[in-house]
CSV table of C-alpha atoms and ligand atoms in Angstrom, one decimal:
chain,number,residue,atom,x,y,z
P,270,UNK,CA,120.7,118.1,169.6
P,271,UNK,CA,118.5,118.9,166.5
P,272,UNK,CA,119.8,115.7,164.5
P,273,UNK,CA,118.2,113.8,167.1
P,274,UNK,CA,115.8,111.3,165.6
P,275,UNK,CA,113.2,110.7,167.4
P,276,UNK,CA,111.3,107.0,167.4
P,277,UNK,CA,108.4,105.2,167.7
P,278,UNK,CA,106.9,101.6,169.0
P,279,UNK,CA,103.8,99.9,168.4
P,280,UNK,CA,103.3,96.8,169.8
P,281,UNK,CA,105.1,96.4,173.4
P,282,UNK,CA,106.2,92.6,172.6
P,283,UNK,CA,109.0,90.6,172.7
P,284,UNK,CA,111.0,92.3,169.3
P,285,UNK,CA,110.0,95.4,170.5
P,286,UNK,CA,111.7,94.8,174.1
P,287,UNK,CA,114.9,93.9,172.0
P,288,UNK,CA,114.8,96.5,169.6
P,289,UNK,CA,114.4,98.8,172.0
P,290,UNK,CA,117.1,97.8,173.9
P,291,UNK,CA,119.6,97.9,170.8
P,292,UNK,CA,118.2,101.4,169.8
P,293,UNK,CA,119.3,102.9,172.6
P,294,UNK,CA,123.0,101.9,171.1
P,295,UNK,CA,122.5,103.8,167.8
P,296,UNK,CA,124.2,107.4,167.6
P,297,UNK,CA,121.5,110.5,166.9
P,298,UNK,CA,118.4,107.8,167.9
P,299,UNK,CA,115.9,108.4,171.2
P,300,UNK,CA,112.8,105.9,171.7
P,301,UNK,CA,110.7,109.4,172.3
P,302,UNK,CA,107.1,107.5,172.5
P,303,UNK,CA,105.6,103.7,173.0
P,304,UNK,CA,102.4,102.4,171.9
P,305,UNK,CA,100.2,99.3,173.2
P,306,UNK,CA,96.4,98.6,173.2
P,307,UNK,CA,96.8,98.5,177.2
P,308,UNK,CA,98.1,102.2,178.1
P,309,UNK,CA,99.6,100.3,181.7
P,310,UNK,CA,101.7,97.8,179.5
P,311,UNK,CA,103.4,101.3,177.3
P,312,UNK,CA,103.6,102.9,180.7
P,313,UNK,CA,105.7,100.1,182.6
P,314,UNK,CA,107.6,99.5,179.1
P,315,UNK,CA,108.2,103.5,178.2
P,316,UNK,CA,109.3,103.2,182.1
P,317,UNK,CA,111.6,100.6,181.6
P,318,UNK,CA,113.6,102.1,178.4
P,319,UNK,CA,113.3,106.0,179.9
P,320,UNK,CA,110.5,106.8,177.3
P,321,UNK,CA,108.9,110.0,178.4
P,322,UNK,CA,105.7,109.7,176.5
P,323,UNK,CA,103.5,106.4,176.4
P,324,UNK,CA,100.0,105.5,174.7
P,325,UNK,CA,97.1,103.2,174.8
P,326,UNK,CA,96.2,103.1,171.3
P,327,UNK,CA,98.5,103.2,168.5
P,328,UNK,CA,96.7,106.4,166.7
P,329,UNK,CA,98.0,108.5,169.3
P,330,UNK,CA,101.4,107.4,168.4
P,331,UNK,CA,100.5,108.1,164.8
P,332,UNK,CA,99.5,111.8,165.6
P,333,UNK,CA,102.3,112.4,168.0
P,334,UNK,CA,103.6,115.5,166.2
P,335,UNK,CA,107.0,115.4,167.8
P,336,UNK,CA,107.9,111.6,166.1
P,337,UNK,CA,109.6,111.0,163.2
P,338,UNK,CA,109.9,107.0,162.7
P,339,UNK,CA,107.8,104.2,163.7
P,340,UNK,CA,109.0,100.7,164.5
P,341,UNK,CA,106.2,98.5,163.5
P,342,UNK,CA,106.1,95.2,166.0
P,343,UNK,CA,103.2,94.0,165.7
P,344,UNK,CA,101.7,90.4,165.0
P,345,UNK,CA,102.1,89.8,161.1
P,346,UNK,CA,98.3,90.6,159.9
P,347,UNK,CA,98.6,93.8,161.2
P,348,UNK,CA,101.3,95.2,159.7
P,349,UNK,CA,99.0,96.2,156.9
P,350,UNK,CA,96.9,98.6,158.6
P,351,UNK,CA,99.4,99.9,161.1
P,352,UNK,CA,101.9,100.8,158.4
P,353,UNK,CA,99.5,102.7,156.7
P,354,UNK,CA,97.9,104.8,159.3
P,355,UNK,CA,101.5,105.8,160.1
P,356,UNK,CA,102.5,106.4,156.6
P,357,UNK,CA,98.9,108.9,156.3
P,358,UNK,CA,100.2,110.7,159.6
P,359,UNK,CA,103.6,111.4,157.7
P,360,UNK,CA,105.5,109.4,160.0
P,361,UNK,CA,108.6,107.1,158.3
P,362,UNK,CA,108.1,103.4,158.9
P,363,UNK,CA,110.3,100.6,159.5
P,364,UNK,CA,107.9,97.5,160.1
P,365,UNK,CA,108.8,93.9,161.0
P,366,UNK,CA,109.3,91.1,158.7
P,367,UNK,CA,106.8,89.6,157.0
P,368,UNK,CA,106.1,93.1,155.3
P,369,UNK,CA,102.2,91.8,155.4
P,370,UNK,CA,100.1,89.1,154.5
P,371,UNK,CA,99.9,89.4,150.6
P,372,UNK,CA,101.4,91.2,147.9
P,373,UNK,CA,98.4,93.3,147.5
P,374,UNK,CA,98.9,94.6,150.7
P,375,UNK,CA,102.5,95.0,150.2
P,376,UNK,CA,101.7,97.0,147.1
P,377,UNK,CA,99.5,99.1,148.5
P,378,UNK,CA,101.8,100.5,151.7
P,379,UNK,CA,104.5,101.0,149.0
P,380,UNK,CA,102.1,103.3,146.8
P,381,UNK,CA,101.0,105.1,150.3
P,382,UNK,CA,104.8,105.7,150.7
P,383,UNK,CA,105.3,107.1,147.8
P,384,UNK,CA,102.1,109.3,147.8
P,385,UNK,CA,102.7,110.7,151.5
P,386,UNK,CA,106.7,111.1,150.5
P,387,UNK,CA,107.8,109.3,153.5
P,388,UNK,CA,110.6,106.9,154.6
P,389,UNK,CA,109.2,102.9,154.5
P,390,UNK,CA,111.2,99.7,154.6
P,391,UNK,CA,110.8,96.2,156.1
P,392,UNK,CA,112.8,94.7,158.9
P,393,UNK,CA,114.9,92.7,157.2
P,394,UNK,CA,117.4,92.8,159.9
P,395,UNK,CA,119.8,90.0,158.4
P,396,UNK,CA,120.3,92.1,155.2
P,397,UNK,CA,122.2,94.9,157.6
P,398,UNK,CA,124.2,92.3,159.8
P,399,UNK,CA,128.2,92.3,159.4
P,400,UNK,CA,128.3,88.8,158.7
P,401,UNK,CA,126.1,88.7,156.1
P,402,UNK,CA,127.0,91.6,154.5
P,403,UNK,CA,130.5,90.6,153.9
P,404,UNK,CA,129.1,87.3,152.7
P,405,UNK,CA,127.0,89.0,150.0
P,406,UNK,CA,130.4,91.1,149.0
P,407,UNK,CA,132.0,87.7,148.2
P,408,UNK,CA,129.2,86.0,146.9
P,409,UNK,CA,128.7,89.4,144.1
P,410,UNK,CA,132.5,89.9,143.8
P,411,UNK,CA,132.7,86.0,142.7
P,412,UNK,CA,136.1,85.6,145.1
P,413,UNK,CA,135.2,82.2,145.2
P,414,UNK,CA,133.5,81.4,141.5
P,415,UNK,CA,129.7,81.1,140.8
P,416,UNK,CA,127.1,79.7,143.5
P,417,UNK,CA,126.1,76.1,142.5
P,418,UNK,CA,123.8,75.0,145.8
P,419,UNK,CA,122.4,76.7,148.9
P,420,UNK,CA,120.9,74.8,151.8
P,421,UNK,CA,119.6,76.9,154.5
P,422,UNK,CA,117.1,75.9,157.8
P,423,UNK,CA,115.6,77.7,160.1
P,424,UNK,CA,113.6,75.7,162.9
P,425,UNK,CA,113.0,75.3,166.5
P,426,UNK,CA,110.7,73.5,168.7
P,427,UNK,CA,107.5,75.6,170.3
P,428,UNK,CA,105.0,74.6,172.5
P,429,UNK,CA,101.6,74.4,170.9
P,430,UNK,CA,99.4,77.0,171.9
P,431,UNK,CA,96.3,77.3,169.5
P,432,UNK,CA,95.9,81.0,170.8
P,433,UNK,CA,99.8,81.8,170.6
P,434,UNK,CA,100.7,84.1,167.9
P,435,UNK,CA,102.9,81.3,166.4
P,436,UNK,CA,100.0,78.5,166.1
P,437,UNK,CA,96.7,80.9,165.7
P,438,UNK,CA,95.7,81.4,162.1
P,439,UNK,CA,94.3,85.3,163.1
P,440,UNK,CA,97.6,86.2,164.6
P,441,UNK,CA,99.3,85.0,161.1
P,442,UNK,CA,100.5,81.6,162.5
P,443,UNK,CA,102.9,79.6,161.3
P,444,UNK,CA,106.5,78.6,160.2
P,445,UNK,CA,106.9,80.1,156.7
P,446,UNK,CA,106.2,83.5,157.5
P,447,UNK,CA,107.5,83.6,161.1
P,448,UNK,CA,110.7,82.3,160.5
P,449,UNK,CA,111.0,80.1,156.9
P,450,UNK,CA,111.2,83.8,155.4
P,451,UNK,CA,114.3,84.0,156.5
P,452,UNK,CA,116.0,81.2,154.6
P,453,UNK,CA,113.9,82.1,151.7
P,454,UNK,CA,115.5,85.7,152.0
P,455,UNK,CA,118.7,84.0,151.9
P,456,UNK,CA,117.9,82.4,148.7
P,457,UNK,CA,116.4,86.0,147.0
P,458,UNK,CA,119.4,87.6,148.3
P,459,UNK,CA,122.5,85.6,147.2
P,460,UNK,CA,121.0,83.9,144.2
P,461,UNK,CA,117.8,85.8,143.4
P,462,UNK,CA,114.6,84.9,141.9
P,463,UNK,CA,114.1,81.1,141.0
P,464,UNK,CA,112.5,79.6,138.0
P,465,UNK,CA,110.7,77.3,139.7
P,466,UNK,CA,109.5,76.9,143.2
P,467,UNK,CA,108.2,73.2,144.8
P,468,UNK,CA,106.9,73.3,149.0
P,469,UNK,CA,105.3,70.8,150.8
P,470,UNK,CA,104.2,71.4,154.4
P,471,UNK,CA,102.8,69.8,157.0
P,472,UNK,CA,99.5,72.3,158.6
P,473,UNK,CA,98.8,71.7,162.7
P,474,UNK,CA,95.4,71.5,163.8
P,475,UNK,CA,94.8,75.2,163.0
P,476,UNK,CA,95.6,75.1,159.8
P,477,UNK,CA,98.9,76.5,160.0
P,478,UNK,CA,102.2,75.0,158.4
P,479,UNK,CA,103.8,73.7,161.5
P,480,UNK,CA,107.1,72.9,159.1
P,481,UNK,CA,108.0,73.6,155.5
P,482,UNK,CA,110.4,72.4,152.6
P,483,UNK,CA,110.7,74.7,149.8
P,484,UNK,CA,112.9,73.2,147.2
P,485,UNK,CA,114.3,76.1,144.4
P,486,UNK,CA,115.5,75.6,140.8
P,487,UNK,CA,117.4,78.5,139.1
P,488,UNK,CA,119.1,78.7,135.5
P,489,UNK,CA,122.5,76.6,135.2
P,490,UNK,CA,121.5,73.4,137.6
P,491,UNK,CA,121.7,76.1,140.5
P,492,UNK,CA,119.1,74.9,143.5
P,493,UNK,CA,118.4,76.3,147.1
P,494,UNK,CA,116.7,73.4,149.4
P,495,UNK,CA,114.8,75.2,152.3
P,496,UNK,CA,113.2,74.3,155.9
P,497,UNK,CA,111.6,75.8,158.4
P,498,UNK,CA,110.0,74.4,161.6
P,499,UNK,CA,108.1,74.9,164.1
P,500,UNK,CA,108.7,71.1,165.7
P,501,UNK,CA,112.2,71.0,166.4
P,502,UNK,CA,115.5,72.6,166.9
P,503,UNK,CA,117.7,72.7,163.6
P,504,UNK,CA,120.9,73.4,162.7
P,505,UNK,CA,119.5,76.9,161.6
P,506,UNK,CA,122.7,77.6,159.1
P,507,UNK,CA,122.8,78.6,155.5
P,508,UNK,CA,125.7,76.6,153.5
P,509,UNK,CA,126.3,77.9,150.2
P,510,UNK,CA,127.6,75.7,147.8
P,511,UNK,CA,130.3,77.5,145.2
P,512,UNK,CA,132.7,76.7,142.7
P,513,UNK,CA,135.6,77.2,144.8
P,514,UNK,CA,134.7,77.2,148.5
P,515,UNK,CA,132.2,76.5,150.6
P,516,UNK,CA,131.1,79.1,153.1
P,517,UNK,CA,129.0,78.4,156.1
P,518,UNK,CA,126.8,81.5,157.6
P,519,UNK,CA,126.7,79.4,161.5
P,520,UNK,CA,123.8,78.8,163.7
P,521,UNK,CA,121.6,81.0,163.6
P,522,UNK,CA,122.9,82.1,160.2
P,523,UNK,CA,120.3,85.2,160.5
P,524,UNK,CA,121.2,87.0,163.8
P,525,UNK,CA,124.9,88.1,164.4
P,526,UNK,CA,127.0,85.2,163.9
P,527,UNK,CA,130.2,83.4,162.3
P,528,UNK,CA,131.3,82.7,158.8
P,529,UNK,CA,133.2,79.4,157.9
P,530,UNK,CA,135.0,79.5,154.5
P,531,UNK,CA,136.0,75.9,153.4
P,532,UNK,CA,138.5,76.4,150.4
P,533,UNK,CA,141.6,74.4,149.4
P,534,UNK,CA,141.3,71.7,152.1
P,535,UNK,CA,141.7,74.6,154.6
P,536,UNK,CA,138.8,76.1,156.9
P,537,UNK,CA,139.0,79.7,158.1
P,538,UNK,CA,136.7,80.8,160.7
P,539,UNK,CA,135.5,84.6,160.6
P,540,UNK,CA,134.3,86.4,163.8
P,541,UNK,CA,132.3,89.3,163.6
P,542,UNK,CA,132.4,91.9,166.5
P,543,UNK,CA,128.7,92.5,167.7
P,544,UNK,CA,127.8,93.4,171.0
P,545,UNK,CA,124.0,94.2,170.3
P,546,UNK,CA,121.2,91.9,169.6
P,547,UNK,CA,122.1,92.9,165.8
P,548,UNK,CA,118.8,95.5,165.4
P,549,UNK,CA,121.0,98.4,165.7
P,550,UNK,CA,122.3,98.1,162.6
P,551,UNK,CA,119.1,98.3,160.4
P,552,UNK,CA,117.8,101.1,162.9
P,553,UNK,CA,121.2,103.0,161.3
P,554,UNK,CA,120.7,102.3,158.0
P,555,UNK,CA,117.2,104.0,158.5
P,556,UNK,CA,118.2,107.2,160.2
P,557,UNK,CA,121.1,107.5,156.7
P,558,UNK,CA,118.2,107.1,154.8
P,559,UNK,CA,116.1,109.7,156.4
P,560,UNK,CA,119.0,111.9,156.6
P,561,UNK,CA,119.4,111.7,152.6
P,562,UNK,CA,115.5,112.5,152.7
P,563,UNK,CA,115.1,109.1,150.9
P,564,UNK,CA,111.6,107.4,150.8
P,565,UNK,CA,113.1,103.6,150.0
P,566,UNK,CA,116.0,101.8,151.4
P,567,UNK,CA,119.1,101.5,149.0
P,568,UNK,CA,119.3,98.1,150.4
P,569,UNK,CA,115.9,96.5,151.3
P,570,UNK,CA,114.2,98.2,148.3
P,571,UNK,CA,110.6,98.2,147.4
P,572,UNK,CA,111.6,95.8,144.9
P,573,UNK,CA,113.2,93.0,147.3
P,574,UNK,CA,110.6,93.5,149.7
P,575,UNK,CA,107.9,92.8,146.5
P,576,UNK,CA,110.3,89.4,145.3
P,577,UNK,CA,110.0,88.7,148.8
P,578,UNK,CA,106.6,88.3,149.2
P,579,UNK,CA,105.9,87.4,145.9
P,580,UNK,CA,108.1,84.2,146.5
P,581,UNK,CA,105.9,83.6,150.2
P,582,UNK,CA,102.5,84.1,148.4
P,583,UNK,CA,103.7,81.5,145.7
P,584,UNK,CA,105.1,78.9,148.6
P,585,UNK,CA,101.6,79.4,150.7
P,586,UNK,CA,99.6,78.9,147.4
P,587,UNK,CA,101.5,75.6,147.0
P,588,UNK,CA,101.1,74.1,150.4
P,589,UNK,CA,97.3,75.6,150.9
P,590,UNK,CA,98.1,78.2,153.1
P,591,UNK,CA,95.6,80.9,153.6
P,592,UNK,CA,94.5,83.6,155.7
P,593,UNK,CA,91.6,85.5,156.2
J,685,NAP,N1,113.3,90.7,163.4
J,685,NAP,C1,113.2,89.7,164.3
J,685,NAP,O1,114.2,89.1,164.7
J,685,NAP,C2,111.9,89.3,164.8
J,685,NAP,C3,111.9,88.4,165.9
J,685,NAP,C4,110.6,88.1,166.4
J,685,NAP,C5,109.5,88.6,165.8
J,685,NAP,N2,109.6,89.4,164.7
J,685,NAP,C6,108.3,89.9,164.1
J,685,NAP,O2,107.8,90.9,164.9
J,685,NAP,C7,106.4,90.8,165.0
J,685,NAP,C8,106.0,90.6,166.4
J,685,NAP,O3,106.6,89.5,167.0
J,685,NAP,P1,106.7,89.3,168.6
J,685,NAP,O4,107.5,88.0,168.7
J,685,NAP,O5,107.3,90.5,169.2
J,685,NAP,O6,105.2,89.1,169.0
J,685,NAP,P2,104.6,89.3,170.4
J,685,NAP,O7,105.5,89.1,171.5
J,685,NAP,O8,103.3,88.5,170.4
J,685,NAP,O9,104.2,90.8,170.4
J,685,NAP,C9,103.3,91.4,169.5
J,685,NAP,C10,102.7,92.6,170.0
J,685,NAP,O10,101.7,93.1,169.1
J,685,NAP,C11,100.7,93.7,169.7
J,685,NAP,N3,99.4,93.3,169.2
J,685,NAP,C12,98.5,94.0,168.5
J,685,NAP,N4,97.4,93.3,168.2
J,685,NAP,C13,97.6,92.1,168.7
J,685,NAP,C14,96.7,90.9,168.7
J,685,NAP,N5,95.5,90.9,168.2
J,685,NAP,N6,97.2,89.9,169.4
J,685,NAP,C15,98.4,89.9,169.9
J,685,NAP,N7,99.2,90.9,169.9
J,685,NAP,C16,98.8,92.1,169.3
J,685,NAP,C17,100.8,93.4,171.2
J,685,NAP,O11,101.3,94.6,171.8
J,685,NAP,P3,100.4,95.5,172.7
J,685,NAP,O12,99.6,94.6,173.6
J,685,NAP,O13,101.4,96.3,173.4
J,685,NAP,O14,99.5,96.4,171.8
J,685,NAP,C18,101.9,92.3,171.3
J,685,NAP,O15,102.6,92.4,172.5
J,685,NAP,C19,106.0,89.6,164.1
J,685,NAP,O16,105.5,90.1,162.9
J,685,NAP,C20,107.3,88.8,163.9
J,685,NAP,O17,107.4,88.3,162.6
J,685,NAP,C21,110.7,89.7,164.2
């Protein structure tokens, strides 16, 4: 029993629900404690996921002497402060996607790591999915030549609510960050950092990008065309370009999915066994890395996790995107 790790939530929303639900899947892993600003709401979701202890403000969680790792779900601009309080209560962090707002922020939980010696890494889930780990083993072992093009979307249609997390400038609204990081993070990952960025968005009425094209030039005529929306369903695949194939990460290329290789007139269709949402596997990768005594992720390093929202601040400075 004493390799038990024991886990955190803050923020009973709708990731949290699911990455609850898959963490109860992972070897070695209990959800010991829940979090929410309405104690009621941790109670009925600590009930729900056999959670023996439940607070009504996230400090509590912090101090809870008997946790080890905290699962950050909270709206975007607070991912800033909450990492941090956890990191100065000595508790490992693994906080949703985007990191935070800005890569001052960024910066600055990544120096509070280091100076508390604990365990902190985004929520990159896609980085630690089957699929896309074996596409990122053929993509570095060039199996099919060099990458000339990537195309990758991301969108679907949502309701506009002024107040909803998605459309409220506050809450961190907006495609880009919600869900146009993810085929940026395609781009970072498989072809790496571009030489020159162009995006163009279109704000809503809160001054939010309610879609996004982000168009990508590397060396050697190599470009990345990107989309995110919050206005319609989209095909939501990544399609990368190479010199001998062309592989196809399916809709929704970032969750647990197929791979399509297109080579030699032929098209092979990979299936990946995954019977989770697909959080489990990141909620491993931590628990290796704490059991190594690590403070970074060997695979969603301080350094991606900086390119990362170095590329977002550079996209929102180009379409006028700003937050308090
Ligand atoms: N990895 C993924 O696949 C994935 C998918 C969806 C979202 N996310 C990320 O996860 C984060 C949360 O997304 P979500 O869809 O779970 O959001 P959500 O359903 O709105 O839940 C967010 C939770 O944050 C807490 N919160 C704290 N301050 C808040 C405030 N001022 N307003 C509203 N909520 C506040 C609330 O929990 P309490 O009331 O319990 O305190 C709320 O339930 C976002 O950063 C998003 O990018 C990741």
């Amino acid at each position: 029993m004493n390799n038990i790790i024991k886990w955190g939530i803050i923020g009973c929303g709708k990731i949290a629900h699911k990455f609850a639900q898959d963490l109860s899947k992972v070897p070695n892993a209990k959800l010991y404690a829940i979090a929410s600003r309405d104690f009621d709401k941790a109670k009925e979701f600590g009930k729900k996921y056999d959670v023996s202890n439940y607070y009504g403000n996230y400090q509590d969680l912090a101090r809870d002497q008997e946790v080890i790792v905290i699962y950050i779900a909270t709206p975007h601009p607070f991912h800033h402060t909450n990492t941090i309080m956890c990191l100065n209560h000595k508790k490992a962090v693994l906080c949703e996607k985007p990191f935070a707002m800005n890569i001052d922020q960024v910066k600055e939980m990544i120096s509070t790591a280091k100076m508390n010696n604990v365990f902190l890494m985004e929520a990159l889930w896609t980085y630690f999915l089957p699929h896309y780990q074996y596409v990122i083993e053929l993509i570095e072992t060039k199996k099919y030549g060099k990458i000339k093009s990537l195309k990758a979307d991301f969108g679907f249609e949502a309701i506009f609510d002024p107040n909803s997390r998605l459309f409220n400038k506050k809450l961190g609204g907006g495609s880009l960050l919600d869900i146009g990081i993810y085929p940026l993070f395609c781009a970072l990952s498989l072809i790496g950092i571009p030489e020159k960025i162009d995006a163009k968005a279109v704000l809503t009425s809160t001054g939010v990008d309610e879609e996004c094209m982000i168009q990508l030039e590397y060396k050697n005529n190599i470009n990345a065309h990107l989309y995110s929306t919050l206005n319609k369903k989209t095909d939501t695949e990544a399609i990368i370009e190479l010199e001998d194939a062309n592989i196809i990460i399916c809709n929704r290329f970032h969750e647990p999915t197929s791979v399509i290789i297109e080579s030699n007139q032929q098209s092979k269709k990979i299936e990946f066994d995954v019977d989770t949402y697909g959080y489990n596997f990141e909620a491993i990768h931590v628990q290796e890395m704490l059991a190594q005594n690590r403070i970074e992720s060997t695979i969603m390093t301080f350094e991606k996790s900086l390119q990362l929202i170095s590329l977002l601040d550079a996209v929102r400075a180009q379409i006028g995107l700003y937050y308090d």
